Amino acid sequence: MRQRHKPWADDFLLENNHIVIPNAKENKGKWQSVFKKNQPIHIEVGTGKGQYLVGMAKQHPDINFIGIEVAKSIIVSAAQKVVDAEVDNLLLLNENAADLREMFAENEIATIYLNFSDPWPKNRHEKRRLTYRTFLEQYKEVLDPEGKVIFKTDNRGLFEYSLVSFSEFGMLLEEVNLDLHAIEDPLNVMTEYEEKFAAKGQVIYRSRASF
Ligand SMILES: C[S@@+](CC[C@H](N)C(=O)[O-])C[C@H]1O[C@@H](n2cnc3c(N)ncnc32)[C@H](O)[C@@H]1O
């Protein structure tokens, strides 16, 4: 995603530290107490500009959402959307999601969304793919036993790689959708990337898997 230097970003994030929560690790195991209501927590890794989670937060007021985005210049756009939408069930973390276990306790999360994650197509970058087995190990730990990993992408190579990775890890594939937009689904919330790729006529893939 394109990043622009935004010199005002630090001030904006400080003003909105009730939405973009600093020092995420301090809340490990205590995220429920940061939200207004005690209800299942779903997280998105690589939230980008926040369109997906804002849409999901409006559609599902009975779920608490947390978006994790490493780029400061991008998360400010997501934070602005949360301010505008006035939702109280969505928080953001300006963190690198390299190890979710630093931020979340065992079983603390009900669902993990991976939307249009960077594909890292070169073989030597396999370990950076968010569906590589070391990431699956962490997802398994922070997810509750019924927890789901829901993955959307336009990248066929990454999708196929991920299905194999899920299976080799012993995960149960509950859904494999090879053309998400073939049938209109009013409940499907589109991400920024999804809108962009779908407009170009690209196929969108989705899977749902559990441990
Ligand atoms: C290709 S974009 C997709 C954005 C959004 N999910 C969408 O579908 O429109 C991937 C995003 O993941 C973020 N990202 C990549 N690695 C990350 C990491 N380790 N921790 C947090 N965010 C990450 C990038 O900064 C970028 O904004």
mmCIF file of C-alpha atoms and ligand atoms in Angstrom:
data_model
loop_
_atom_site.group_PDB
_atom_site.id
_atom_site.type_symbol
_atom_site.label_atom_id
_atom_site.label_comp_id
_atom_site.label_asym_id
_atom_site.label_seq_id
_atom_site.Cartn_x
_atom_site.Cartn_y
_atom_site.Cartn_z
ATOM 1 C CA MET A 1 0.000 0.000 0.000
ATOM 2 C CA ARG A 2 1.339 3.438 -0.920
ATOM 3 C CA GLN A 3 2.737 5.335 2.049
ATOM 4 C CA ARG A 4 3.080 9.106 2.223
ATOM 5 C CA HIS A 5 5.026 10.927 4.892
ATOM 6 C CA LYS A 6 2.473 12.569 7.186
ATOM 7 C CA PRO A 7 4.255 14.883 9.637
ATOM 8 C CA TRP A 8 1.012 15.419 11.607
ATOM 9 C CA ALA A 9 0.492 11.677 12.162
ATOM 10 C CA ASP A 10 2.098 11.559 15.642
ATOM 11 C CA ASP A 11 -0.145 14.355 16.967
ATOM 12 C CA PHE A 12 -3.214 12.772 15.385
ATOM 13 C CA LEU A 13 -2.468 9.384 16.931
ATOM 14 C CA LEU A 14 -1.885 10.983 20.347
ATOM 15 C CA GLU A 15 -5.217 12.832 20.142
ATOM 16 C CA ASN A 16 -6.938 9.576 19.214
ATOM 17 C CA ASN A 17 -5.203 7.235 21.642
ATOM 18 C CA HIS A 18 -8.609 5.925 22.737
ATOM 19 C CA ILE A 19 -8.878 4.438 19.215
ATOM 20 C CA VAL A 20 -5.251 3.695 18.266
ATOM 21 C CA ILE A 21 -4.152 2.121 21.523
ATOM 22 C CA PRO A 22 -0.471 2.674 22.408
ATOM 23 C CA ASN A 23 1.622 0.036 24.223
ATOM 24 C CA ALA A 24 -0.469 -2.873 22.999
ATOM 25 C CA LYS A 25 1.595 -5.429 24.914
ATOM 26 C CA GLU A 26 0.411 -3.969 28.237
ATOM 27 C CA ASN A 27 -3.134 -5.048 27.378
ATOM 28 C CA LYS A 28 -2.258 -8.680 26.710
ATOM 29 C CA GLY A 29 -4.986 -10.823 28.291
ATOM 30 C CA LYS A 30 -7.012 -7.717 29.192
ATOM 31 C CA TRP A 31 -8.429 -6.548 25.860
ATOM 32 C CA GLN A 32 -12.033 -7.096 26.945
ATOM 33 C CA SER A 33 -11.605 -4.404 29.593
ATOM 34 C CA VAL A 34 -10.495 -1.879 26.956
ATOM 35 C CA PHE A 35 -13.785 -2.259 25.066
ATOM 36 C CA LYS A 36 -17.167 -0.950 26.253
ATOM 37 C CA LYS A 37 -18.822 -4.369 25.975
ATOM 38 C CA ASN A 38 -17.597 -7.858 26.822
ATOM 39 C CA GLN A 39 -18.035 -9.823 23.573
ATOM 40 C CA PRO A 40 -15.911 -11.952 21.208
ATOM 41 C CA ILE A 41 -12.775 -10.311 19.801
ATOM 42 C CA HIS A 42 -11.892 -10.547 16.096
ATOM 43 C CA ILE A 43 -8.614 -9.167 14.762
ATOM 44 C CA GLU A 44 -7.356 -8.222 11.309
ATOM 45 C CA VAL A 45 -3.638 -8.422 10.559
ATOM 46 C CA GLY A 46 -2.563 -5.726 8.079
ATOM 47 C CA THR A 47 -5.671 -3.556 8.322
ATOM 48 C CA GLY A 48 -4.539 -0.955 5.816
ATOM 49 C CA LYS A 49 -6.870 2.057 5.631
ATOM 50 C CA GLY A 50 -9.554 0.358 7.699
ATOM 51 C CA GLN A 51 -12.505 0.047 5.325
ATOM 52 C CA TYR A 52 -13.047 -3.643 6.106
ATOM 53 C CA LEU A 53 -13.093 -3.386 9.890
ATOM 54 C CA VAL A 54 -15.205 -0.226 9.946
ATOM 55 C CA GLY A 55 -17.758 -2.037 7.748
ATOM 56 C CA MET A 56 -17.568 -5.138 9.936
ATOM 57 C CA ALA A 57 -17.872 -3.122 13.166
ATOM 58 C CA LYS A 58 -21.083 -1.504 11.871
ATOM 59 C CA GLN A 59 -22.458 -4.826 10.626
ATOM 60 C CA HIS A 60 -21.602 -6.715 13.845
ATOM 61 C CA PRO A 61 -22.094 -4.540 16.938
ATOM 62 C CA ASP A 62 -21.983 -7.774 18.985
ATOM 63 C CA ILE A 63 -18.296 -8.313 18.134
ATOM 64 C CA ASN A 64 -15.222 -6.351 19.265
ATOM 65 C CA PHE A 65 -12.688 -5.754 16.488
ATOM 66 C CA ILE A 66 -8.981 -4.923 16.614
ATOM 67 C CA GLY A 67 -7.046 -3.880 13.512
ATOM 68 C CA ILE A 68 -3.254 -4.185 13.457
ATOM 69 C CA GLU A 69 -1.352 -2.070 10.964
ATOM 70 C CA VAL A 70 2.400 -1.486 11.017
ATOM 71 C CA ALA A 71 2.510 1.661 8.849
ATOM 72 C CA LYS A 72 1.798 4.861 10.768
ATOM 73 C CA SER A 73 1.009 6.865 7.630
ATOM 74 C CA ILE A 74 -1.650 4.271 6.709
ATOM 75 C CA ILE A 75 -3.218 3.654 10.120
ATOM 76 C CA VAL A 76 -4.088 7.351 10.450
ATOM 77 C CA SER A 77 -6.534 6.868 7.546
ATOM 78 C CA ALA A 78 -8.094 3.918 9.360
ATOM 79 C CA ALA A 79 -8.310 5.931 12.587
ATOM 80 C CA GLN A 80 -10.053 8.798 10.781
ATOM 81 C CA LYS A 81 -12.635 6.307 9.458
ATOM 82 C CA VAL A 82 -13.264 5.026 13.012
ATOM 83 C CA VAL A 83 -13.734 8.605 14.265
ATOM 84 C CA ASP A 84 -16.175 9.369 11.407
ATOM 85 C CA ALA A 85 -18.115 6.105 11.849
ATOM 86 C CA GLU A 86 -18.504 6.673 15.632
ATOM 87 C CA VAL A 87 -18.280 2.936 16.352
ATOM 88 C CA ASP A 88 -17.259 1.838 19.850
ATOM 89 C CA ASN A 89 -16.405 -1.784 19.044
ATOM 90 C CA LEU A 90 -13.262 -1.174 16.972
ATOM 91 C CA LEU A 91 -9.744 -0.420 18.181
ATOM 92 C CA LEU A 92 -6.528 -0.104 16.199
ATOM 93 C CA LEU A 93 -2.925 -0.983 16.994
ATOM 94 C CA ASN A 94 0.007 0.621 15.188
ATOM 95 C CA GLU A 95 2.157 -2.467 15.658
ATOM 96 C CA ASN A 96 4.139 -5.025 13.736
ATOM 97 C CA ALA A 97 2.171 -8.273 13.977
ATOM 98 C CA ALA A 98 5.359 -10.348 13.777
ATOM 99 C CA ASP A 99 4.339 -12.202 16.943
ATOM 100 C CA LEU A 100 0.736 -11.855 18.060
ATOM 101 C CA ARG A 101 1.546 -13.718 21.278
ATOM 102 C CA GLU A 102 3.228 -10.553 22.553
ATOM 103 C CA MET A 103 -0.101 -8.708 22.359
ATOM 104 C CA PHE A 104 -2.706 -11.402 22.985
ATOM 105 C CA ALA A 105 -3.053 -14.145 25.584
ATOM 106 C CA GLU A 106 -3.922 -17.769 24.850
ATOM 107 C CA ASN A 107 -7.532 -18.180 23.642
ATOM 108 C CA GLU A 108 -8.160 -14.408 23.757
ATOM 109 C CA ILE A 109 -9.254 -14.142 20.104
ATOM 110 C CA ALA A 110 -12.242 -15.681 18.278
ATOM 111 C CA THR A 111 -11.343 -14.912 14.635
ATOM 112 C CA ILE A 112 -8.314 -13.716 12.675
ATOM 113 C CA TYR A 113 -8.803 -12.006 9.305
ATOM 114 C CA LEU A 114 -6.010 -11.912 6.758
ATOM 115 C CA ASN A 115 -7.100 -9.682 3.891
ATOM 116 C CA PHE A 116 -4.968 -9.263 0.777
ATOM 117 C CA SER A 117 -1.807 -9.922 2.746
ATOM 118 C CA ASP A 118 1.484 -9.173 1.003
ATOM 119 C CA PRO A 119 2.146 -12.232 -1.238
ATOM 120 C CA TRP A 120 5.954 -12.398 -0.898
ATOM 121 C CA PRO A 121 6.180 -14.427 -4.151
ATOM 122 C CA LYS A 122 9.899 -15.258 -3.992
ATOM 123 C CA ASN A 123 10.656 -18.666 -2.469
ATOM 124 C CA ARG A 124 13.319 -17.187 -0.222
ATOM 125 C CA HIS A 125 10.631 -14.936 1.360
ATOM 126 C CA GLU A 126 8.266 -17.794 2.204
ATOM 127 C CA LYS A 127 8.717 -17.241 5.954
ATOM 128 C CA ARG A 128 7.294 -13.728 5.623
ATOM 129 C CA ARG A 129 3.930 -14.930 4.279
ATOM 130 C CA LEU A 130 1.280 -14.530 6.966
ATOM 131 C CA THR A 131 0.109 -18.091 6.286
ATOM 132 C CA TYR A 132 3.562 -19.658 6.820
ATOM 133 C CA ARG A 133 3.562 -22.291 9.546
ATOM 134 C CA THR A 134 5.296 -20.135 12.176
ATOM 135 C CA PHE A 135 2.411 -17.647 11.870
ATOM 136 C CA LEU A 136 -0.124 -20.493 12.065
ATOM 137 C CA GLU A 137 1.539 -21.597 15.332
ATOM 138 C CA GLN A 138 0.911 -18.184 16.859
ATOM 139 C CA TYR A 139 -2.642 -17.979 15.506
ATOM 140 C CA LYS A 140 -3.401 -21.355 17.097
ATOM 141 C CA GLU A 141 -2.190 -20.100 20.459
ATOM 142 C CA VAL A 142 -4.091 -16.807 20.586
ATOM 143 C CA LEU A 143 -7.294 -18.233 19.058
ATOM 144 C CA ASP A 144 -9.843 -19.992 21.209
ATOM 145 C CA PRO A 145 -10.303 -23.701 20.342
ATOM 146 C CA GLU A 146 -13.257 -22.886 18.044
ATOM 147 C CA GLY A 147 -11.391 -19.944 16.489
ATOM 148 C CA LYS A 148 -11.248 -19.273 12.742
ATOM 149 C CA VAL A 149 -8.701 -17.906 10.292
ATOM 150 C CA ILE A 150 -10.521 -16.162 7.429
ATOM 151 C CA PHE A 151 -8.359 -15.297 4.464
ATOM 152 C CA LYS A 152 -9.180 -13.276 1.324
ATOM 153 C CA THR A 153 -6.847 -12.594 -1.579
ATOM 154 C CA ASP A 154 -6.741 -11.987 -5.317
ATOM 155 C CA ASN A 155 -3.384 -13.774 -5.519
ATOM 156 C CA ARG A 156 -3.866 -17.327 -6.764
ATOM 157 C CA GLY A 157 -0.290 -18.355 -5.930
ATOM 158 C CA LEU A 158 -0.606 -17.176 -2.330
ATOM 159 C CA PHE A 159 -4.062 -18.739 -2.034
ATOM 160 C CA GLU A 160 -2.865 -22.154 -3.217
ATOM 161 C CA TYR A 161 0.236 -21.919 -1.024
ATOM 162 C CA SER A 162 -1.935 -21.042 1.978
ATOM 163 C CA LEU A 163 -4.390 -23.912 1.463
ATOM 164 C CA VAL A 164 -1.444 -26.329 1.444
ATOM 165 C CA SER A 165 0.077 -24.635 4.492
ATOM 166 C CA PHE A 166 -3.247 -24.842 6.424
ATOM 167 C CA SER A 167 -3.644 -28.532 5.495
ATOM 168 C CA GLU A 168 -0.052 -29.461 6.335
ATOM 169 C CA PHE A 169 -0.535 -27.795 9.714
ATOM 170 C CA GLY A 170 -3.549 -30.061 10.310
ATOM 171 C CA MET A 171 -6.124 -27.277 10.053
ATOM 172 C CA LEU A 172 -9.687 -27.997 8.996
ATOM 173 C CA LEU A 173 -10.707 -26.178 5.815
ATOM 174 C CA GLU A 174 -14.333 -25.184 6.348
ATOM 175 C CA GLU A 175 -14.673 -23.018 3.237
ATOM 176 C CA VAL A 176 -12.688 -22.720 0.009
ATOM 177 C CA ASN A 177 -14.277 -20.166 -2.320
ATOM 178 C CA LEU A 178 -12.640 -19.805 -5.730
ATOM 179 C CA ASP A 179 -14.762 -16.854 -6.867
ATOM 180 C CA LEU A 180 -16.170 -14.918 -3.954
ATOM 181 C CA HIS A 181 -17.904 -12.343 -6.138
ATOM 182 C CA ALA A 182 -19.568 -14.855 -8.473
ATOM 183 C CA ILE A 183 -22.653 -14.651 -6.281
ATOM 184 C CA GLU A 184 -23.581 -11.340 -4.685
ATOM 185 C CA ASP A 185 -23.297 -11.628 -0.914
ATOM 186 C CA PRO A 186 -24.754 -8.600 0.897
ATOM 187 C CA LEU A 187 -22.835 -9.614 4.031
ATOM 188 C CA ASN A 188 -19.421 -9.577 2.342
ATOM 189 C CA VAL A 189 -17.621 -6.407 3.441
ATOM 190 C CA MET A 190 -15.074 -5.396 0.820
ATOM 191 C CA THR A 191 -11.591 -4.235 1.735
ATOM 192 C CA GLU A 192 -9.873 -1.396 -0.144
ATOM 193 C CA TYR A 193 -7.757 -3.895 -2.093
ATOM 194 C CA GLU A 194 -10.737 -6.116 -2.798
ATOM 195 C CA GLU A 195 -12.636 -3.198 -4.358
ATOM 196 C CA LYS A 196 -9.638 -2.245 -6.448
ATOM 197 C CA PHE A 197 -8.954 -5.759 -7.757
ATOM 198 C CA ALA A 198 -12.617 -6.646 -8.272
ATOM 199 C CA ALA A 199 -13.074 -3.466 -10.333
ATOM 200 C CA LYS A 200 -10.319 -4.740 -12.626
ATOM 201 C CA GLY A 201 -12.241 -8.023 -13.027
ATOM 202 C CA GLN A 202 -9.847 -10.088 -10.923
ATOM 203 C CA VAL A 203 -11.161 -13.155 -9.130
ATOM 204 C CA ILE A 204 -11.264 -12.962 -5.328
ATOM 205 C CA TYR A 205 -10.558 -16.098 -3.275
ATOM 206 C CA ARG A 206 -11.632 -16.785 0.306
ATOM 207 C CA SER A 207 -10.997 -19.557 2.765
ATOM 208 C CA ARG A 208 -12.088 -20.215 6.338
ATOM 209 C CA ALA A 209 -10.111 -22.636 8.452
ATOM 210 C CA SER A 210 -9.928 -23.744 12.070
ATOM 211 C CA PHE A 211 -7.415 -25.687 14.163
HETATM 212 C C1 LIG B 1 -1.625 -5.286 0.699
HETATM 213 S S1 LIG B 1 -2.121 -4.305 2.036
HETATM 214 C C2 LIG B 1 -3.818 -4.824 2.319
HETATM 215 C C3 LIG B 1 -4.591 -3.841 3.162
HETATM 216 C C4 LIG B 1 -6.026 -4.253 3.536
HETATM 217 N N1 LIG B 1 -6.043 -5.453 4.350
HETATM 218 C C5 LIG B 1 -6.883 -4.433 2.314
HETATM 219 O O1 LIG B 1 -7.260 -5.580 2.018
HETATM 220 O O2 LIG B 1 -7.224 -3.434 1.671
HETATM 221 C C6 LIG B 1 -1.242 -5.074 3.373
HETATM 222 C C7 LIG B 1 -1.165 -4.205 4.612
HETATM 223 O O3 LIG B 1 -0.580 -4.996 5.648
HETATM 224 C C8 LIG B 1 0.318 -4.187 6.385
HETATM 225 N N2 LIG B 1 1.291 -5.093 7.018
HETATM 226 C C9 LIG B 1 2.188 -5.881 6.383
HETATM 227 N N3 LIG B 1 2.917 -6.582 7.268
HETATM 228 C C10 LIG B 1 2.444 -6.256 8.506
HETATM 229 C C11 LIG B 1 2.793 -6.654 9.834
HETATM 230 N N4 LIG B 1 3.790 -7.513 10.060
HETATM 231 N N5 LIG B 1 2.110 -6.127 10.866
HETATM 232 C C12 LIG B 1 1.109 -5.238 10.639
HETATM 233 N N6 LIG B 1 0.749 -4.812 9.409
HETATM 234 C C13 LIG B 1 1.399 -5.314 8.349
HETATM 235 C C14 LIG B 1 0.915 -3.258 5.332
HETATM 236 O O4 LIG B 1 1.473 -2.076 5.898
HETATM 237 C C15 LIG B 1 -0.311 -2.967 4.457
HETATM 238 O O5 LIG B 1 -1.025 -1.839 4.909
#
